[in-house]
PDB file of C-alpha atoms in Angstrom:
ATOM      1  CA  MET A   1       0.583 -24.590  18.592  1.00  0.00           C
ATOM      2  CA  SER A   2      -2.604 -24.176  20.833  1.00  0.00           C
ATOM      3  CA  HIS A   3      -4.424 -20.561  20.874  1.00  0.00           C
ATOM      4  CA  ILE A   4      -6.557 -19.101  23.028  1.00  0.00           C
ATOM      5  CA  VAL A   5      -8.592 -15.933  22.907  1.00  0.00           C
ATOM      6  CA  LYS A   6     -11.200 -14.973  25.236  1.00  0.00           C
ATOM      7  CA  LYS A   7     -12.916 -11.435  26.409  1.00  0.00           C
ATOM      8  CA  LEU A   8     -11.647 -10.160  30.123  1.00  0.00           C
ATOM      9  CA  ASP A   9     -13.308  -7.324  32.289  1.00  0.00           C
ATOM     10  CA  SER A  10     -11.090  -4.958  33.297  1.00  0.00           C
ATOM     11  CA  ASN A  11     -10.463  -6.316  36.894  1.00  0.00           C
ATOM     12  CA  GLU A  12      -9.183  -9.824  35.782  1.00  0.00           C
ATOM     13  CA  ILE A  13      -7.234  -7.712  33.045  1.00  0.00           C
ATOM     14  CA  GLU A  14      -5.466  -6.215  36.292  1.00  0.00           C
ATOM     15  CA  GLN A  15      -5.055  -9.387  37.786  1.00  0.00           C
ATOM     16  CA  LEU A  16      -3.491 -10.797  35.216  1.00  0.00           C
ATOM     17  CA  ILE A  17      -1.297  -8.314  34.473  1.00  0.00           C
ATOM     18  CA  GLN A  18      -0.507  -8.461  38.633  1.00  0.00           C
ATOM     19  CA  ARG A  19       0.943 -11.401  37.857  1.00  0.00           C
ATOM     20  CA  LEU A  20       3.338 -11.301  35.421  1.00  0.00           C
ATOM     21  CA  GLN A  21       6.412  -9.690  34.692  1.00  0.00           C
ATOM     22  CA  VAL A  22       4.977  -7.930  31.046  1.00  0.00           C
ATOM     23  CA  ASP A  23       6.623  -5.574  28.602  1.00  0.00           C
ATOM     24  CA  THR A  24       4.851  -2.447  27.295  1.00  0.00           C
ATOM     25  CA  GLN A  25       7.604  -1.056  25.423  1.00  0.00           C
ATOM     26  CA  ASN A  26       7.515  -1.592  21.619  1.00  0.00           C
ATOM     27  CA  LEU A  27       3.943  -3.677  20.985  1.00  0.00           C
ATOM     28  CA  PRO A  28       1.898  -3.615  17.941  1.00  0.00           C
ATOM     29  CA  THR A  29      -0.331  -0.841  17.843  1.00  0.00           C
ATOM     30  CA  GLY A  30      -4.108  -2.231  19.243  1.00  0.00           C
ATOM     31  CA  MET A  31      -1.995  -4.507  21.844  1.00  0.00           C
ATOM     32  CA  ARG A  32      -1.627  -3.404  25.783  1.00  0.00           C
ATOM     33  CA  ALA A  33       0.961  -6.095  26.533  1.00  0.00           C
ATOM     34  CA  ARG A  34       2.571  -8.763  26.578  1.00  0.00           C
ATOM     35  CA  ALA A  35       4.168 -12.104  28.689  1.00  0.00           C
ATOM     36  CA  LYS A  36       6.340 -14.833  28.206  1.00  0.00           C
ATOM     37  CA  TYR A  37       4.691 -16.951  31.219  1.00  0.00           C
ATOM     38  CA  GLU A  38       6.003 -20.726  31.364  1.00  0.00           C
ATOM     39  CA  GLY A  39       6.439 -21.459  27.790  1.00  0.00           C
ATOM     40  CA  VAL A  40       3.704 -19.760  26.473  1.00  0.00           C
ATOM     41  CA  THR A  41       2.868 -16.249  25.023  1.00  0.00           C
ATOM     42  CA  ILE A  42      -0.019 -13.661  26.429  1.00  0.00           C
ATOM     43  CA  SER A  43      -0.811 -11.011  24.492  1.00  0.00           C
ATOM     44  CA  ILE A  44      -3.512  -8.682  26.219  1.00  0.00           C
ATOM     45  CA  TYR A  45      -5.013  -5.740  23.986  1.00  0.00           C
ATOM     46  CA  ASN A  46      -6.661  -2.945  23.992  1.00  0.00           C
ATOM     47  CA  SER A  47      -9.895  -4.293  22.911  1.00  0.00           C
ATOM     48  CA  GLN A  48      -9.978  -6.789  26.670  1.00  0.00           C
ATOM     49  CA  LYS A  49      -9.208  -9.805  24.746  1.00  0.00           C
ATOM     50  CA  VAL A  50      -6.460 -11.729  25.946  1.00  0.00           C
ATOM     51  CA  MET A  51      -4.340 -14.615  23.702  1.00  0.00           C
ATOM     52  CA  PHE A  52      -2.245 -17.399  24.830  1.00  0.00           C
ATOM     53  CA  GLN A  53      -0.648 -19.163  22.388  1.00  0.00           C
ATOM     54  CA  GLY A  54       2.011 -22.501  23.062  1.00  0.00           C
ATOM     55  CA  LYS A  55       1.994 -26.059  23.403  1.00  0.00           C
ATOM     56  CA  ASN A  56       0.343 -25.323  27.044  1.00  0.00           C
ATOM     57  CA  ALA A  57      -2.117 -22.689  26.318  1.00  0.00           C
ATOM     58  CA  GLU A  58      -5.062 -24.362  27.335  1.00  0.00           C
ATOM     59  CA  THR A  59      -3.592 -25.348  30.972  1.00  0.00           C
ATOM     60  CA  LEU A  60      -2.051 -22.033  31.520  1.00  0.00           C
ATOM     61  CA  TRP A  61      -5.096 -20.446  30.937  1.00  0.00           C
ATOM     62  CA  HIS A  62      -6.713 -22.355  33.788  1.00  0.00           C
ATOM     63  CA  LYS A  63      -4.661 -21.585  36.194  1.00  0.00           C
ATOM     64  CA  LEU A  64      -4.561 -18.163  35.521  1.00  0.00           C
ATOM     65  CA  ILE A  65      -7.389 -16.980  35.341  1.00  0.00           C
ATOM     66  CA  GLY A  66      -9.524 -20.603  36.561  1.00  0.00           C
ATOM     67  CA  HIS A  67     -12.512 -19.812  33.920  1.00  0.00           C
ATOM     68  CA  SER A  68     -14.081 -23.635  33.109  1.00  0.00           C
ATOM     69  CA  GLU A  69     -13.139 -25.841  30.011  1.00  0.00           C
ATOM     70  CA  SER A  70     -16.532 -25.125  28.601  1.00  0.00           C
ATOM     71  CA  LYS A  71     -15.789 -21.377  28.182  1.00  0.00           C
ATOM     72  CA  SER A  72     -12.342 -21.955  26.198  1.00  0.00           C
ATOM     73  CA  LEU A  73     -11.937 -21.429  22.646  1.00  0.00           C
ATOM     74  CA  VAL A  74     -10.084 -24.262  22.041  1.00  0.00           C
ATOM     75  CA  LYS A  75     -12.862 -27.013  19.975  1.00  0.00           C
ATOM     76  CA  SER A  76     -11.795 -29.751  19.082  1.00  0.00           C
ATOM     77  CA  ILE A  77     -12.124 -29.757  14.953  1.00  0.00           C
ATOM     78  CA  SER A  78     -12.874 -33.018  12.867  1.00  0.00           C
ATOM     79  CA  LYS A  79     -10.071 -33.229   9.896  1.00  0.00           C
ATOM     80  CA  LYS A  80     -12.320 -35.177   7.977  1.00  0.00           C
ATOM     81  CA  LYS A  81     -13.607 -33.837   4.683  1.00  0.00           C
ATOM     82  CA  GLN A  82     -17.024 -32.548   5.025  1.00  0.00           C
ATOM     83  CA  ALA A  83     -19.314 -30.906   2.055  1.00  0.00           C
ATOM     84  CA  THR A  84     -22.778 -29.477   2.653  1.00  0.00           C
ATOM     85  CA  SER A  85     -25.553 -30.978   0.496  1.00  0.00           C
ATOM     86  CA  THR A  86     -24.425 -29.279  -2.546  1.00  0.00           C
ATOM     87  CA  HIS A  87     -21.369 -30.082  -1.599  1.00  0.00           C
ATOM     88  CA  ARG A  88     -19.681 -27.006  -1.229  1.00  0.00           C
ATOM     89  CA  ILE A  89     -16.773 -27.482   0.678  1.00  0.00           C
ATOM     90  CA  ARG A  90     -16.972 -26.039   3.677  1.00  0.00           C
ATOM     91  CA  TYR A  91     -13.305 -24.597   4.230  1.00  0.00           C
ATOM     92  CA  ASN A  92     -13.429 -23.360   7.785  1.00  0.00           C
ATOM     93  CA  ALA A  93     -14.306 -26.873   9.015  1.00  0.00           C
ATOM     94  CA  HIS A  94     -10.326 -27.700   7.717  1.00  0.00           C
ATOM     95  CA  SER A  95      -7.008 -26.027   7.518  1.00  0.00           C
ATOM     96  CA  CYS A  96      -6.598 -24.105   5.024  1.00  0.00           C
ATOM     97  CA  ILE A  97      -3.933 -21.347   2.817  1.00  0.00           C
ATOM     98  CA  GLY A  98      -6.423 -17.884   1.994  1.00  0.00           C
ATOM     99  CA  SER A  99      -4.657 -15.757  -1.027  1.00  0.00           C
ATOM    100  CA  ASP A 100      -6.749 -12.458  -1.326  1.00  0.00           C
ATOM    101  CA  GLU A 101      -5.157  -8.692  -2.541  1.00  0.00           C
ATOM    102  CA  ALA A 102      -5.741  -5.239  -2.171  1.00  0.00           C
ATOM    103  CA  GLY A 103      -5.285  -1.885  -4.100  1.00  0.00           C
ATOM    104  CA  SER A 104      -6.290  -3.391  -7.928  1.00  0.00           C
ATOM    105  CA  GLY A 105      -9.326  -0.905  -8.241  1.00  0.00           C
ATOM    106  CA  ASP A 106      -7.379   2.253  -6.709  1.00  0.00           C
ATOM    107  CA  TYR A 107      -5.577   4.319  -8.675  1.00  0.00           C
ATOM    108  CA  PHE A 108      -3.778   5.219  -5.704  1.00  0.00           C
ATOM    109  CA  GLY A 109      -1.480   3.035  -4.501  1.00  0.00           C
ATOM    110  CA  PRO A 110       0.060  -0.288  -4.517  1.00  0.00           C
ATOM    111  CA  LEU A 111      -1.301  -3.436  -5.262  1.00  0.00           C
ATOM    112  CA  THR A 112      -0.975  -6.278  -2.021  1.00  0.00           C
ATOM    113  CA  VAL A 113      -1.017  -9.253  -1.951  1.00  0.00           C
ATOM    114  CA  CYS A 114      -1.470 -11.476   0.768  1.00  0.00           C
ATOM    115  CA  ALA A 115      -1.276 -15.707   1.525  1.00  0.00           C
ATOM    116  CA  CYS A 116      -2.346 -16.279   4.823  1.00  0.00           C
ATOM    117  CA  TYR A 117      -2.336 -19.945   6.875  1.00  0.00           C
ATOM    118  CA  VAL A 118      -5.614 -20.144   9.439  1.00  0.00           C
ATOM    119  CA  SER A 119      -5.817 -24.055  11.077  1.00  0.00           C
ATOM    120  CA  ALA A 120      -9.054 -25.421  11.963  1.00  0.00           C
ATOM    121  CA  GLN A 121      -8.264 -25.076  15.284  1.00  0.00           C
ATOM    122  CA  HIS A 122      -7.859 -20.674  14.490  1.00  0.00           C
ATOM    123  CA  VAL A 123     -11.316 -20.398  13.243  1.00  0.00           C
ATOM    124  CA  PRO A 124     -12.966 -20.299  16.851  1.00  0.00           C
ATOM    125  CA  ILE A 125     -10.064 -17.548  17.398  1.00  0.00           C
ATOM    126  CA  LEU A 126     -10.461 -15.959  13.799  1.00  0.00           C
ATOM    127  CA  LYS A 127     -14.551 -15.734  14.625  1.00  0.00           C
ATOM    128  CA  GLU A 128     -13.818 -14.485  18.287  1.00  0.00           C
ATOM    129  CA  LEU A 129     -12.060 -11.641  16.942  1.00  0.00           C
ATOM    130  CA  GLY A 130     -14.263 -10.331  14.981  1.00  0.00           C
ATOM    131  CA  VAL A 131     -12.449 -11.362  11.353  1.00  0.00           C
ATOM    132  CA  ASP A 132     -14.683 -10.840   8.201  1.00  0.00           C
ATOM    133  CA  ASP A 133     -14.248  -9.015   5.163  1.00  0.00           C
ATOM    134  CA  SER A 134     -12.184  -5.876   5.154  1.00  0.00           C
ATOM    135  CA  LYS A 135     -14.188  -4.760   2.291  1.00  0.00           C
ATOM    136  CA  ARG A 136     -16.841  -4.235   5.240  1.00  0.00           C
ATOM    137  CA  LEU A 137     -14.658  -3.406   7.726  1.00  0.00           C
ATOM    138  CA  THR A 138     -13.693   0.312   8.108  1.00  0.00           C
ATOM    139  CA  ASP A 139     -10.067   1.060   8.241  1.00  0.00           C
ATOM    140  CA  LYS A 140      -9.733   1.641  11.900  1.00  0.00           C
ATOM    141  CA  LYS A 141     -10.656  -1.969  12.397  1.00  0.00           C
ATOM    142  CA  ILE A 142      -8.612  -3.283   9.727  1.00  0.00           C
ATOM    143  CA  VAL A 143      -5.111  -1.839  11.375  1.00  0.00           C
ATOM    144  CA  ALA A 144      -6.600  -3.674  15.133  1.00  0.00           C
ATOM    145  CA  LEU A 145      -7.170  -6.733  13.543  1.00  0.00           C
ATOM    146  CA  ALA A 146      -4.085  -7.233  11.005  1.00  0.00           C
ATOM    147  CA  GLU A 147      -2.358  -5.852  13.876  1.00  0.00           C
ATOM    148  CA  GLN A 148      -3.616  -9.275  16.008  1.00  0.00           C
ATOM    149  CA  LEU A 149      -3.579 -11.377  13.327  1.00  0.00           C
ATOM    150  CA  VAL A 150       0.592 -11.437  11.678  1.00  0.00           C
ATOM    151  CA  THR A 151       1.371 -12.355  16.026  1.00  0.00           C
ATOM    152  CA  PHE A 152       0.132 -15.593  14.830  1.00  0.00           C
ATOM    153  CA  LEU A 153      -1.133 -16.332  11.780  1.00  0.00           C
ATOM    154  CA  PRO A 154       1.751 -17.989   9.444  1.00  0.00           C
ATOM    155  CA  HIS A 155       1.127 -15.701   6.496  1.00  0.00           C
ATOM    156  CA  SER A 156       3.427 -13.611   3.308  1.00  0.00           C
ATOM    157  CA  LEU A 157       2.751 -10.261   1.794  1.00  0.00           C
ATOM    158  CA  LEU A 158       3.769  -9.038  -1.104  1.00  0.00           C
ATOM    159  CA  VAL A 159       3.628  -5.110  -2.430  1.00  0.00           C
ATOM    160  CA  LEU A 160       4.207  -4.134  -5.604  1.00  0.00           C
ATOM    161  CA  ASP A 161       5.201  -0.702  -5.451  1.00  0.00           C
ATOM    162  CA  ASN A 162       3.487   2.016  -8.133  1.00  0.00           C
ATOM    163  CA  PRO A 163       6.609   2.203  -9.969  1.00  0.00           C
ATOM    164  CA  LYS A 164       7.069  -1.376 -10.409  1.00  0.00           C
ATOM    165  CA  TYR A 165       3.972  -2.165 -11.323  1.00  0.00           C
ATOM    166  CA  ASN A 166       3.748   0.771 -14.123  1.00  0.00           C
ATOM    167  CA  GLU A 167       7.092  -0.961 -15.629  1.00  0.00           C
ATOM    168  CA  ARG A 168       5.409  -3.914 -15.855  1.00  0.00           C
ATOM    169  CA  LYS A 169       2.706  -2.797 -17.306  1.00  0.00           C
ATOM    170  CA  GLN A 170       4.479  -1.264 -20.166  1.00  0.00           C
ATOM    171  CA  LEU A 171       6.161  -4.295 -20.413  1.00  0.00           C
ATOM    172  CA  GLY A 172       2.778  -5.622 -21.096  1.00  0.00           C
ATOM    173  CA  TRP A 173       2.116  -7.029 -18.534  1.00  0.00           C
ATOM    174  CA  SER A 174      -1.836  -6.854 -17.153  1.00  0.00           C
ATOM    175  CA  GLN A 175      -3.178  -6.716 -13.755  1.00  0.00           C
ATOM    176  CA  VAL A 176      -4.625 -10.197 -14.421  1.00  0.00           C
ATOM    177  CA  LYS A 177      -0.854 -11.368 -14.344  1.00  0.00           C
ATOM    178  CA  MET A 178       0.350  -9.171 -11.720  1.00  0.00           C
ATOM    179  CA  LYS A 179      -1.754 -10.664  -9.216  1.00  0.00           C
ATOM    180  CA  ALA A 180      -1.363 -14.139 -10.816  1.00  0.00           C
ATOM    181  CA  VAL A 181       2.164 -14.052 -10.054  1.00  0.00           C
ATOM    182  CA  LEU A 182       2.089 -12.605  -6.697  1.00  0.00           C
ATOM    183  CA  HIS A 183      -0.450 -14.633  -5.626  1.00  0.00           C
ATOM    184  CA  ASN A 184       1.764 -17.505  -6.564  1.00  0.00           C
ATOM    185  CA  GLU A 185       4.625 -16.526  -4.779  1.00  0.00           C
ATOM    186  CA  CYS A 186       2.666 -16.144  -1.575  1.00  0.00           C
ATOM    187  CA  ILE A 187       1.252 -19.466  -1.443  1.00  0.00           C
ATOM    188  CA  LYS A 188       4.924 -20.391  -2.444  1.00  0.00           C
ATOM    189  CA  ASN A 189       6.458 -18.754   0.828  1.00  0.00           C
ATOM    190  CA  VAL A 190       3.943 -19.682   3.196  1.00  0.00           C
ATOM    191  CA  LEU A 191       3.062 -23.282   2.087  1.00  0.00           C
ATOM    192  CA  LYS A 192       7.564 -23.038   3.152  1.00  0.00           C
ATOM    193  CA  LYS A 193       6.558 -21.692   6.497  1.00  0.00           C
ATOM    194  CA  VAL A 194       3.937 -24.578   7.066  1.00  0.00           C
ATOM    195  CA  ASP A 195       3.217 -28.845   7.199  1.00  0.00           C
ATOM    196  CA  ALA A 196       1.854 -28.657   3.683  1.00  0.00           C
ATOM    197  CA  THR A 197       0.819 -31.924   4.796  1.00  0.00           C
ATOM    198  CA  GLU A 198      -1.540 -30.080   7.228  1.00  0.00           C
ATOM    199  CA  VAL A 199      -2.867 -27.814   4.563  1.00  0.00           C
ATOM    200  CA  ASP A 200      -6.065 -29.576   3.642  1.00  0.00           C
ATOM    201  CA  TYR A 201      -7.115 -26.384   0.543  1.00  0.00           C
ATOM    202  CA  ILE A 202      -5.551 -23.529  -0.935  1.00  0.00           C
ATOM    203  CA  VAL A 203      -8.069 -21.205  -1.386  1.00  0.00           C
ATOM    204  CA  ILE A 204      -7.784 -18.018  -3.609  1.00  0.00           C
ATOM    205  CA  ASP A 205     -10.150 -15.378  -4.318  1.00  0.00           C
ATOM    206  CA  GLN A 206     -11.006 -15.753  -7.515  1.00  0.00           C
ATOM    207  CA  PHE A 207      -9.891 -12.892 -10.015  1.00  0.00           C
ATOM    208  CA  ALA A 208      -9.050 -15.155 -12.822  1.00  0.00           C
ATOM    209  CA  LYS A 209     -10.691 -18.647 -14.174  1.00  0.00           C
ATOM    210  CA  GLN A 210      -8.247 -21.634 -13.282  1.00  0.00           C
ATOM    211  CA  GLU A 211      -6.664 -21.645 -17.033  1.00  0.00           C
ATOM    212  CA  ILE A 212      -6.274 -17.970 -17.055  1.00  0.00           C
ATOM    213  CA  TYR A 213      -4.781 -18.222 -13.581  1.00  0.00           C
ATOM    214  CA  GLU A 214      -1.926 -21.389 -14.335  1.00  0.00           C
ATOM    215  CA  HIS A 215      -1.414 -19.368 -17.454  1.00  0.00           C
ATOM    216  CA  TYR A 216      -0.308 -16.474 -15.752  1.00  0.00           C
ATOM    217  CA  ALA A 217       1.107 -17.064 -13.105  1.00  0.00           C
ATOM    218  CA  LEU A 218       4.995 -17.996 -14.146  1.00  0.00           C
ATOM    219  CA  GLY A 219       5.869 -20.665 -12.437  1.00  0.00           C
ATOM    220  CA  ALA A 220       4.283 -24.620 -10.928  1.00  0.00           C
ATOM    221  CA  ILE A 221       0.756 -23.804  -9.287  1.00  0.00           C
ATOM    222  CA  PRO A 222       2.039 -25.774  -5.614  1.00  0.00           C
ATOM    223  CA  GLU A 223      -0.025 -28.553  -4.364  1.00  0.00           C
ATOM    224  CA  ARG A 224      -2.205 -27.644  -7.468  1.00  0.00           C
ATOM    225  CA  GLN A 225      -4.394 -30.453  -6.441  1.00  0.00           C
ATOM    226  CA  LYS A 226      -5.758 -29.306  -3.369  1.00  0.00           C
ATOM    227  CA  THR A 227      -6.094 -25.759  -5.505  1.00  0.00           C
ATOM    228  CA  GLN A 228      -9.760 -23.989  -4.960  1.00  0.00           C
ATOM    229  CA  PHE A 229     -10.698 -20.851  -6.617  1.00  0.00           C
ATOM    230  CA  GLU A 230     -13.744 -18.576  -4.614  1.00  0.00           C
ATOM    231  CA  THR A 231     -15.844 -15.815  -6.027  1.00  0.00           C
ATOM    232  CA  LYS A 232     -16.482 -14.102  -2.983  1.00  0.00           C
ATOM    233  CA  GLY A 233     -14.257 -16.095  -1.386  1.00  0.00           C
ATOM    234  CA  GLU A 234     -13.869 -13.757   2.000  1.00  0.00           C
ATOM    235  CA  SER A 235     -17.247 -15.073   2.751  1.00  0.00           C
ATOM    236  CA  LYS A 236     -16.420 -18.517   2.657  1.00  0.00           C
ATOM    237  CA  SER A 237     -13.044 -18.597   4.222  1.00  0.00           C
ATOM    238  CA  LEU A 238     -11.579 -17.201   6.664  1.00  0.00           C
ATOM    239  CA  ALA A 239      -8.275 -18.271   5.801  1.00  0.00           C
ATOM    240  CA  ILE A 240      -9.158 -15.211   2.606  1.00  0.00           C
ATOM    241  CA  ALA A 241     -10.702 -13.123   4.854  1.00  0.00           C
ATOM    242  CA  ALA A 242      -7.767 -12.748   6.109  1.00  0.00           C
ATOM    243  CA  ALA A 243      -5.860 -12.661   3.878  1.00  0.00           C
ATOM    244  CA  SER A 244      -8.217  -9.694   2.879  1.00  0.00           C
ATOM    245  CA  ILE A 245      -7.859  -7.752   6.435  1.00  0.00           C
ATOM    246  CA  ILE A 246      -3.705  -7.985   6.397  1.00  0.00           C
ATOM    247  CA  SER A 247      -3.168  -7.225   2.482  1.00  0.00           C
ATOM    248  CA  ARG A 248      -5.949  -4.213   3.041  1.00  0.00           C
ATOM    249  CA  TYR A 249      -3.895  -3.237   6.193  1.00  0.00           C
ATOM    250  CA  ALA A 250      -0.780  -3.135   4.035  1.00  0.00           C
ATOM    251  CA  PHE A 251      -2.620  -0.527   1.347  1.00  0.00           C
ATOM    252  CA  VAL A 252      -4.175   1.409   4.054  1.00  0.00           C
ATOM    253  CA  LYS A 253      -0.938   2.204   6.133  1.00  0.00           C
ATOM    254  CA  HIS A 254       0.995   2.764   2.331  1.00  0.00           C
ATOM    255  CA  MET A 255      -1.978   5.645   1.599  1.00  0.00           C
ATOM    256  CA  ASP A 256      -1.534   6.909   4.918  1.00  0.00           C
ATOM    257  CA  GLN A 257       2.156   7.411   4.824  1.00  0.00           C
ATOM    258  CA  LEU A 258       1.415   8.970   1.227  1.00  0.00           C
ATOM    259  CA  SER A 259      -0.874  11.292   2.876  1.00  0.00           C
ATOM    260  CA  LYS A 260       1.640  12.218   4.954  1.00  0.00           C
ATOM    261  CA  CYS A 261       4.539  12.857   3.104  1.00  0.00           C
ATOM    262  CA  TYR A 262       2.836  15.258   0.075  1.00  0.00           C
ATOM    263  CA  ARG A 263       0.527  16.423   2.720  1.00  0.00           C
ATOM    264  CA  ILE A 264      -2.581  16.146   0.485  1.00  0.00           C
ATOM    265  CA  GLU A 265      -5.205  13.505   1.596  1.00  0.00           C
ATOM    266  CA  ILE A 266      -4.334  10.638  -1.179  1.00  0.00           C
ATOM    267  CA  LEU A 267      -8.090   9.153  -1.410  1.00  0.00           C
ATOM    268  CA  LYS A 268      -8.931   5.327  -2.189  1.00  0.00           C
ATOM    269  CA  GLY A 269     -10.681   4.877  -5.097  1.00  0.00           C
ATOM    270  CA  ALA A 270     -11.068   5.889  -8.908  1.00  0.00           C
ATOM    271  CA  SER A 271     -13.900   8.356  -8.646  1.00  0.00           C
ATOM    272  CA  HIS A 272     -13.986  12.056  -9.529  1.00  0.00           C
ATOM    273  CA  LYS A 273     -12.816  12.816  -6.075  1.00  0.00           C
ATOM    274  CA  VAL A 274      -9.424  11.573  -6.683  1.00  0.00           C
ATOM    275  CA  ASP A 275      -9.165  13.031 -10.509  1.00  0.00           C
ATOM    276  CA  VAL A 276      -9.208  16.559  -8.400  1.00  0.00           C
ATOM    277  CA  THR A 277      -6.528  14.909  -5.875  1.00  0.00           C
ATOM    278  CA  ALA A 278      -4.440  14.200  -8.587  1.00  0.00           C
ATOM    279  CA  ALA A 279      -4.914  17.478 -10.045  1.00  0.00           C
ATOM    280  CA  LYS A 280      -3.712  18.897  -6.987  1.00  0.00           C
ATOM    281  CA  VAL A 281      -0.565  16.776  -7.194  1.00  0.00           C
ATOM    282  CA  ILE A 282       0.549  17.238 -10.074  1.00  0.00           C
ATOM    283  CA  GLU A 283      -0.455  21.665  -9.194  1.00  0.00           C
ATOM    284  CA  LYS A 284       2.267  21.282  -6.380  1.00  0.00           C
ATOM    285  CA  TYR A 285       4.090  18.708  -7.452  1.00  0.00           C
ATOM    286  CA  GLY A 286       4.119  17.598 -10.983  1.00  0.00           C
ATOM    287  CA  LEU A 287       3.361  14.994 -13.113  1.00  0.00           C
ATOM    288  CA  GLU A 288       6.061  12.494 -12.871  1.00  0.00           C
ATOM    289  CA  VAL A 289       5.716  12.431  -8.684  1.00  0.00           C
ATOM    290  CA  LEU A 290       2.136  11.566  -9.582  1.00  0.00           C
ATOM    291  CA  ASP A 291       3.233   8.815 -11.691  1.00  0.00           C
ATOM    292  CA  GLY A 292       5.418   7.406  -8.797  1.00  0.00           C
ATOM    293  CA  MET A 293       2.537   7.080  -6.541  1.00  0.00           C
ATOM    294  CA  SER A 294      -0.583   5.909  -8.957  1.00  0.00           C
ATOM    295  CA  LYS A 295      -1.268   3.517 -11.361  1.00  0.00           C
ATOM    296  CA  SER A 296      -0.501   5.235 -14.913  1.00  0.00           C
ATOM    297  CA  HIS A 297      -2.786   3.107 -16.966  1.00  0.00           C
ATOM    298  CA  PHE A 298      -5.764   4.613 -14.773  1.00  0.00           C
ATOM    299  CA  SER A 299      -8.370   7.162 -16.885  1.00  0.00           C
ATOM    300  CA  ASN A 300      -7.942   9.100 -13.694  1.00  0.00           C
ATOM    301  CA  ARG A 301      -4.497  10.375 -15.083  1.00  0.00           C
ATOM    302  CA  ASN A 302      -5.815  11.920 -18.236  1.00  0.00           C
ATOM    303  CA  LYS A 303      -9.017  13.303 -16.277  1.00  0.00           C
ATOM    304  CA  ALA A 304      -6.364  14.500 -13.584  1.00  0.00           C
ATOM    305  CA  LEU A 305      -4.698  16.325 -16.807  1.00  0.00           C
ATOM    306  CA  ALA A 306      -7.494  17.863 -18.403  1.00  0.00           C
ATOM    307  CA  LEU A 307      -8.651  19.935 -14.894  1.00  0.00           C
ATOM    308  CA  VAL A 308      -5.037  21.475 -14.249  1.00  0.00           C
ATOM    309  CA  ASN A 309      -5.135  22.661 -18.116  1.00  0.00           C
ATOM    310  CA  SER A 310      -8.997  23.731 -17.607  1.00  0.00           C
ATOM    311  CA  LYS A 311      -7.442  26.330 -15.010  1.00  0.00           C
ATOM    312  CA  ARG A 312      -4.605  27.415 -17.807  1.00  0.00           C
TER     313      ARG A 312
END
């Protein structure tokens, strides 16, 4: 499937909307309108970016927009294996599945893991959208990007909520084991959604050495010969960067829901401010509620209890 993304000016967008029968209801956050035209899905975003998706995306783009082919984001990228002079793999020249997680260092909230397939043809689109490591993006930007990415990138997102997380800790699971199992399952899920022969590499943002990952993964490593582990992988692979954004998006949305539900700003991270927040939760709702929304093995739990007891 061909994809084209381009930023248009306000007049071009208005002209496009007038030519199409657009849907403006029940759209993802950040999307202004969507239409199906001659077998191509056209998504118009509030950022003034427009995406054409479909077999004849490029042809329809020129028909409706009239831009020259030189401005098109559809690029022919060689599938031939390429490497730098230091033999580091240039993942963005290939079609890859990347995986990453969010929430592992946060006391509150779940552990979220995502695997995402980014074809070589997707790469220029992701660059145009501004995909980057989620750690360097604001929550607002993450939400806006993720809600675009999930509309066209094959992916799998798994969320290990706090009760299940704490249950596994009590069974003796380390966080590394939890992540290995979730990463492996996400990758398997994505491979079911794509043609595995088209996948050049599977790139995992490294949180453990390969032998440790394989020991904990609870099952065979799919396409093991294609699997790579990369530290700071989000800066080396747009597939990992996209997975990072989607996993972080799920974590952010869950945290927002916690804040709304308990009417307390639930903070990210594991700082002293988080201890204070946890103490407020204990005082207002009790320790059982706190354990149901947090990772109970973190030291923040005891620090919060100490803060509560110091007031008595």
